[in-house]
Amino acid sequence: MTWLPAAASLEGFSMAAREHDAYWWQAIGTAVAWMALFHLNAKMFRMLEWAPAVINWVFLPAAVRMLSILLFGWRGALGLWVGTVATIPEDFLLDHPLQSIAMACVSSLGALAAVRAAMTLLHVRPSLQGLTALQLTWVAGLVAAVNTLAHNVLFWSAGMTETPVAGLVPMFVGDVAGILLVVYFLRVLLIACERVHRLPPS
């Protein structure tokens, strides 16, 4: 059993999302999912923080970063931007508004650029038709790599870290681990739902 969701399920969800005229709800849903997983991550993996509220060895919202762009495109990016701003510590947001906005832009636009580049390189259709587990794995890796590099350069240029490579390893590992955990959970949930659906009526 692969740890990734069935490609057909992801493809079907993508097609359904594009058929309904609920674009703003897609952005709102992305923001809510980001905030929910961000706070859940803070409670579950606080002991694994490398830098408080910034870098964690397990970062569940990274899965929202990838899946929202795959499914919703620019609307997912908008939701990521809003969700990121909403989860930046209030004192940092008030004291460093420009850096906070830059972090939100890196989180959302970086993911958008990474997913679009991966889809082009891997010849993935916008509808996600024919998306394979291997292709999704490559997308996840590229999104994690771009996010890690962009954020660490931003932290270094803003004087938050001494070098631009200080947090590369923990952030990349955290993003990949978060994606694996969330997507594996979705895979298990899909299988459970399919089995329940196939049960004969009592």
Short mmCIF file of C-alpha atoms in Angstrom, two decimals:
data_model
loop_
_atom_site.label_atom_id
_atom_site.label_comp_id
_atom_site.label_asym_id
_atom_site.label_seq_id
_atom_site.Cartn_x
_atom_site.Cartn_y
_atom_site.Cartn_z
CA MET A 1 0.00 0.00 0.00
CA THR A 2 1.42 3.35 -0.99
CA TRP A 3 1.54 6.14 1.55
CA LEU A 4 0.09 8.57 -0.99
CA PRO A 5 -3.60 9.07 -1.71
CA ALA A 6 -4.92 7.23 -4.72
CA ALA A 7 -4.29 9.40 -7.77
CA ALA A 8 -7.86 8.87 -8.91
CA SER A 9 -9.21 10.26 -5.62
CA LEU A 10 -7.02 13.37 -5.80
CA GLU A 11 -7.91 13.83 -9.46
CA GLY A 12 -11.62 13.53 -8.72
CA PHE A 13 -11.44 16.01 -5.87
CA SER A 14 -9.62 18.49 -8.10
CA MET A 15 -12.24 18.19 -10.84
CA ALA A 16 -15.07 18.64 -8.33
CA ALA A 17 -13.39 21.73 -6.89
CA ARG A 18 -13.19 23.31 -10.33
CA GLU A 19 -16.80 22.46 -11.23
CA HIS A 20 -18.31 24.34 -8.32
CA ASP A 21 -18.46 28.12 -8.30
CA ALA A 22 -17.05 28.38 -4.77
CA TYR A 23 -13.65 29.89 -5.41
CA TRP A 24 -13.56 32.09 -2.34
CA TRP A 25 -14.53 29.17 -0.14
CA GLN A 26 -11.49 27.34 -1.45
CA ALA A 27 -9.26 30.19 -0.26
CA ILE A 28 -11.06 30.38 3.08
CA GLY A 29 -10.93 26.61 3.52
CA THR A 30 -7.19 26.63 2.82
CA ALA A 31 -6.62 29.37 5.41
CA VAL A 32 -8.68 27.51 8.02
CA ALA A 33 -6.89 24.22 7.30
CA TRP A 34 -3.51 25.95 7.60
CA MET A 35 -4.40 27.57 10.92
CA ALA A 36 -5.90 24.37 12.33
CA LEU A 37 -2.87 22.25 11.47
CA PHE A 38 -0.49 24.99 12.60
CA HIS A 39 -2.00 25.06 16.10
CA LEU A 40 -2.30 21.26 16.19
CA ASN A 41 1.36 21.01 15.21
CA ALA A 42 2.35 23.43 17.98
CA LYS A 43 0.59 21.27 20.57
CA MET A 44 1.71 17.87 19.30
CA PHE A 45 5.31 18.59 18.33
CA ARG A 46 6.37 21.50 20.53
CA MET A 47 9.29 19.44 21.83
CA LEU A 48 10.61 19.15 18.27
CA GLU A 49 10.83 22.90 17.63
CA TRP A 50 14.16 23.99 16.19
CA ALA A 51 13.16 27.65 16.28
CA PRO A 52 9.95 28.59 18.16
CA ALA A 53 6.96 29.19 15.84
CA VAL A 54 9.26 29.17 12.80
CA ILE A 55 11.00 25.82 12.24
CA ASN A 56 9.97 22.40 13.50
CA TRP A 57 11.34 18.93 12.75
CA VAL A 58 7.70 17.98 11.97
CA PHE A 59 5.52 20.60 10.27
CA LEU A 60 2.03 19.37 9.39
CA PRO A 61 0.84 22.54 7.56
CA ALA A 62 3.39 21.80 4.83
CA ALA A 63 0.85 19.33 3.44
CA VAL A 64 -1.72 22.13 3.13
CA ARG A 65 0.89 24.19 1.28
CA MET A 66 1.27 21.51 -1.39
CA LEU A 67 -2.28 20.13 -1.65
CA SER A 68 -4.03 23.52 -1.71
CA ILE A 69 -1.96 24.68 -4.68
CA LEU A 70 -2.44 21.37 -6.52
CA LEU A 71 -6.20 21.50 -6.00
CA PHE A 72 -7.05 25.20 -6.01
CA GLY A 73 -4.17 27.03 -7.73
CA TRP A 74 -3.99 30.75 -6.99
CA ARG A 75 -6.97 30.48 -4.62
CA GLY A 76 -4.96 28.07 -2.53
CA ALA A 77 -2.04 30.51 -2.58
CA LEU A 78 -4.34 33.27 -1.35
CA GLY A 79 -5.56 31.06 1.47
CA LEU A 80 -1.97 30.21 2.39
CA TRP A 81 -1.09 33.91 2.54
CA VAL A 82 -4.01 34.69 4.85
CA GLY A 83 -3.37 31.63 7.01
CA THR A 84 0.33 32.42 7.35
CA VAL A 85 -0.33 36.02 8.41
CA ALA A 86 -2.93 34.80 10.92
CA THR A 87 -0.45 32.40 12.56
CA ILE A 88 2.50 34.77 12.84
CA PRO A 89 2.97 35.69 16.53
CA GLU A 90 1.20 38.98 17.24
CA ASP A 91 4.20 40.69 18.79
CA PHE A 92 6.40 39.83 15.80
CA LEU A 93 3.67 40.89 13.37
CA LEU A 94 3.32 44.29 15.03
CA ASP A 95 7.06 44.89 15.46
CA HIS A 96 8.07 43.58 12.02
CA PRO A 97 5.14 44.00 9.62
CA LEU A 98 7.26 44.01 6.43
CA GLN A 99 9.10 40.83 7.41
CA SER A 100 5.79 39.20 8.32
CA ILE A 101 4.28 40.06 4.93
CA ALA A 102 7.44 38.76 3.24
CA MET A 103 7.15 35.47 5.13
CA ALA A 104 3.53 35.10 4.01
CA CYS A 105 4.49 35.84 0.40
CA VAL A 106 7.32 33.31 0.49
CA SER A 107 5.03 30.66 1.97
CA SER A 108 2.27 31.16 -0.60
CA LEU A 109 3.92 32.38 -3.79
CA GLY A 110 6.92 30.10 -3.33
CA ALA A 111 4.60 27.10 -3.12
CA LEU A 112 2.65 28.29 -6.16
CA ALA A 113 5.83 28.65 -8.21
CA ALA A 114 7.19 25.29 -7.04
CA VAL A 115 4.00 23.38 -7.82
CA ARG A 116 3.60 25.03 -11.23
CA ALA A 117 7.25 24.29 -12.08
CA ALA A 118 6.91 20.67 -10.94
CA MET A 119 3.72 20.17 -12.95
CA THR A 120 5.43 21.56 -16.05
CA LEU A 121 8.56 19.45 -15.63
CA LEU A 122 6.60 16.29 -14.86
CA HIS A 123 3.93 16.96 -17.53
CA VAL A 124 1.10 16.89 -15.00
CA ARG A 125 -2.20 18.18 -16.37
CA PRO A 126 -3.97 21.04 -14.53
CA SER A 127 -6.87 18.63 -13.92
CA LEU A 128 -4.35 16.25 -12.23
CA GLN A 129 -5.58 13.53 -14.59
CA GLY A 130 -3.08 10.68 -14.64
CA LEU A 131 -1.12 11.97 -11.62
CA THR A 132 0.99 9.15 -10.20
CA ALA A 133 2.31 8.57 -6.69
CA LEU A 134 5.86 9.08 -7.93
CA GLN A 135 4.99 12.41 -9.51
CA LEU A 136 3.27 13.55 -6.32
CA THR A 137 6.38 12.57 -4.38
CA TRP A 138 8.54 14.75 -6.63
CA VAL A 139 6.09 17.65 -6.25
CA ALA A 140 6.26 17.31 -2.46
CA GLY A 141 10.05 17.30 -2.49
CA LEU A 142 10.29 20.35 -4.74
CA VAL A 143 7.76 22.32 -2.69
CA ALA A 144 9.64 21.48 0.52
CA ALA A 145 12.99 22.41 -1.03
CA VAL A 146 11.80 25.75 -2.45
CA ASN A 147 10.04 26.67 0.78
CA THR A 148 13.10 25.78 2.87
CA LEU A 149 15.57 27.69 0.72
CA ALA A 150 13.39 30.80 0.35
CA HIS A 151 12.54 31.02 4.04
CA ASN A 152 16.13 30.57 5.18
CA VAL A 153 17.38 33.25 2.79
CA LEU A 154 14.65 35.54 4.13
CA PHE A 155 15.54 34.79 7.76
CA TRP A 156 19.22 35.48 7.06
CA SER A 157 18.59 38.71 5.14
CA ALA A 158 16.34 39.92 7.96
CA GLY A 159 19.02 39.20 10.54
CA MET A 160 17.05 36.39 12.17
CA THR A 161 19.79 33.80 11.56
CA GLU A 162 23.57 34.09 11.29
CA THR A 163 23.84 32.17 8.02
CA PRO A 164 21.40 31.35 5.18
CA VAL A 165 21.93 27.64 5.73
CA ALA A 166 21.35 27.51 9.49
CA GLY A 167 17.85 26.04 9.33
CA LEU A 168 17.94 24.25 5.99
CA VAL A 169 18.03 20.68 7.29
CA PRO A 170 15.41 20.92 10.07
CA MET A 171 12.97 22.89 7.93
CA PHE A 172 13.27 20.56 4.94
CA VAL A 173 12.94 17.47 7.14
CA GLY A 174 9.99 19.06 8.93
CA ASP A 175 8.17 19.87 5.70
CA VAL A 176 8.69 16.40 4.24
CA ALA A 177 7.69 14.70 7.50
CA GLY A 178 4.58 16.85 7.78
CA ILE A 179 3.54 16.08 4.21
CA LEU A 180 4.10 12.34 4.74
CA LEU A 181 2.07 12.23 7.96
CA VAL A 182 -0.91 14.21 6.65
CA VAL A 183 -1.06 12.51 3.26
CA TYR A 184 -0.69 9.06 4.81
CA PHE A 185 -3.54 9.92 7.20
CA LEU A 186 -5.68 11.00 4.23
CA ARG A 187 -4.80 7.75 2.47
CA VAL A 188 -5.94 5.69 5.46
CA LEU A 189 -9.10 7.79 5.73
CA LEU A 190 -9.92 7.26 2.04
CA ILE A 191 -9.47 3.49 2.38
CA ALA A 192 -11.70 3.43 5.47
CA CYS A 193 -14.40 5.44 3.70
CA GLU A 194 -14.25 3.15 0.67
CA ARG A 195 -14.64 0.06 2.85
CA VAL A 196 -17.59 1.56 4.71
CA HIS A 197 -19.21 2.51 1.41
CA ARG A 198 -18.84 -1.05 0.12
CA LEU A 199 -20.47 -2.65 3.16
CA PRO A 200 -23.76 -4.34 2.27
CA PRO A 201 -26.85 -2.71 3.78
CA SER A 202 -28.00 -4.38 6.98
#
